[in-house]
XYZ file of C-alpha atoms in Angstrom:
65
model
C 137.217 182.024 85.341
C 137.660 181.086 81.787
C 134.307 180.307 79.864
C 134.317 178.705 76.592
C 131.623 177.191 74.181
C 131.308 173.460 73.279
C 133.330 173.957 70.182
C 136.298 175.693 72.079
C 135.680 179.282 71.348
C 135.863 181.844 74.115
C 132.723 183.252 75.624
C 132.174 186.760 74.522
C 133.295 189.531 77.073
C 129.623 190.936 77.206
C 126.933 188.626 77.822
C 122.823 188.517 78.176
C 121.422 187.937 81.584
C 117.674 187.076 82.138
C 115.578 189.606 83.683
C 112.104 190.292 84.456
C 110.101 191.900 81.649
C 112.748 191.357 78.925
C 111.613 190.898 75.375
C 111.889 187.442 73.916
C 113.741 189.011 70.965
C 116.533 190.019 73.041
C 118.395 186.676 72.988
C 118.419 186.702 69.079
C 119.227 190.326 68.689
C 122.305 189.815 71.219
C 123.403 186.666 69.359
C 123.055 188.367 65.899
C 125.384 191.228 67.615
C 128.073 188.487 68.597
C 127.024 187.631 72.267
C 127.720 183.966 72.919
C 127.235 184.053 76.556
C 123.639 183.937 78.204
C 122.939 183.799 81.923
C 119.999 182.869 84.010
C 119.513 181.501 87.652
C 116.523 179.325 86.918
C 113.777 178.510 84.355
C 111.503 181.611 85.768
C 113.274 183.918 82.863
C 110.851 182.492 80.312
C 111.118 185.213 77.837
C 114.901 184.746 77.727
C 114.420 181.017 77.465
C 112.001 181.301 74.846
C 113.842 183.524 72.878
C 117.238 181.216 73.623
C 115.446 177.811 72.288
C 115.898 178.609 68.486
C 119.556 179.580 69.172
C 120.427 176.505 70.946
C 118.404 174.512 68.255
C 120.600 175.546 65.395
C 123.868 176.981 66.973
C 124.362 175.000 70.316
C 127.994 174.682 69.829
C 128.591 178.382 69.539
C 127.053 179.309 72.769
C 128.034 179.192 76.532
C 125.263 179.358 79.222
């Protein structure tokens, strides 16, 4: 399966998935390191989503989810 961002860039080979107990800062650290693919099953992954919101607010075209 080929995934890409809204601006047509390929999704990063390495992604970040939501997990129980993950720190909110994980999303920002991953994005700053070049990760642009974020995965979560549902809205119960609050820490990932709370860290992901500022990224989407300013860089929506550069991420895949």
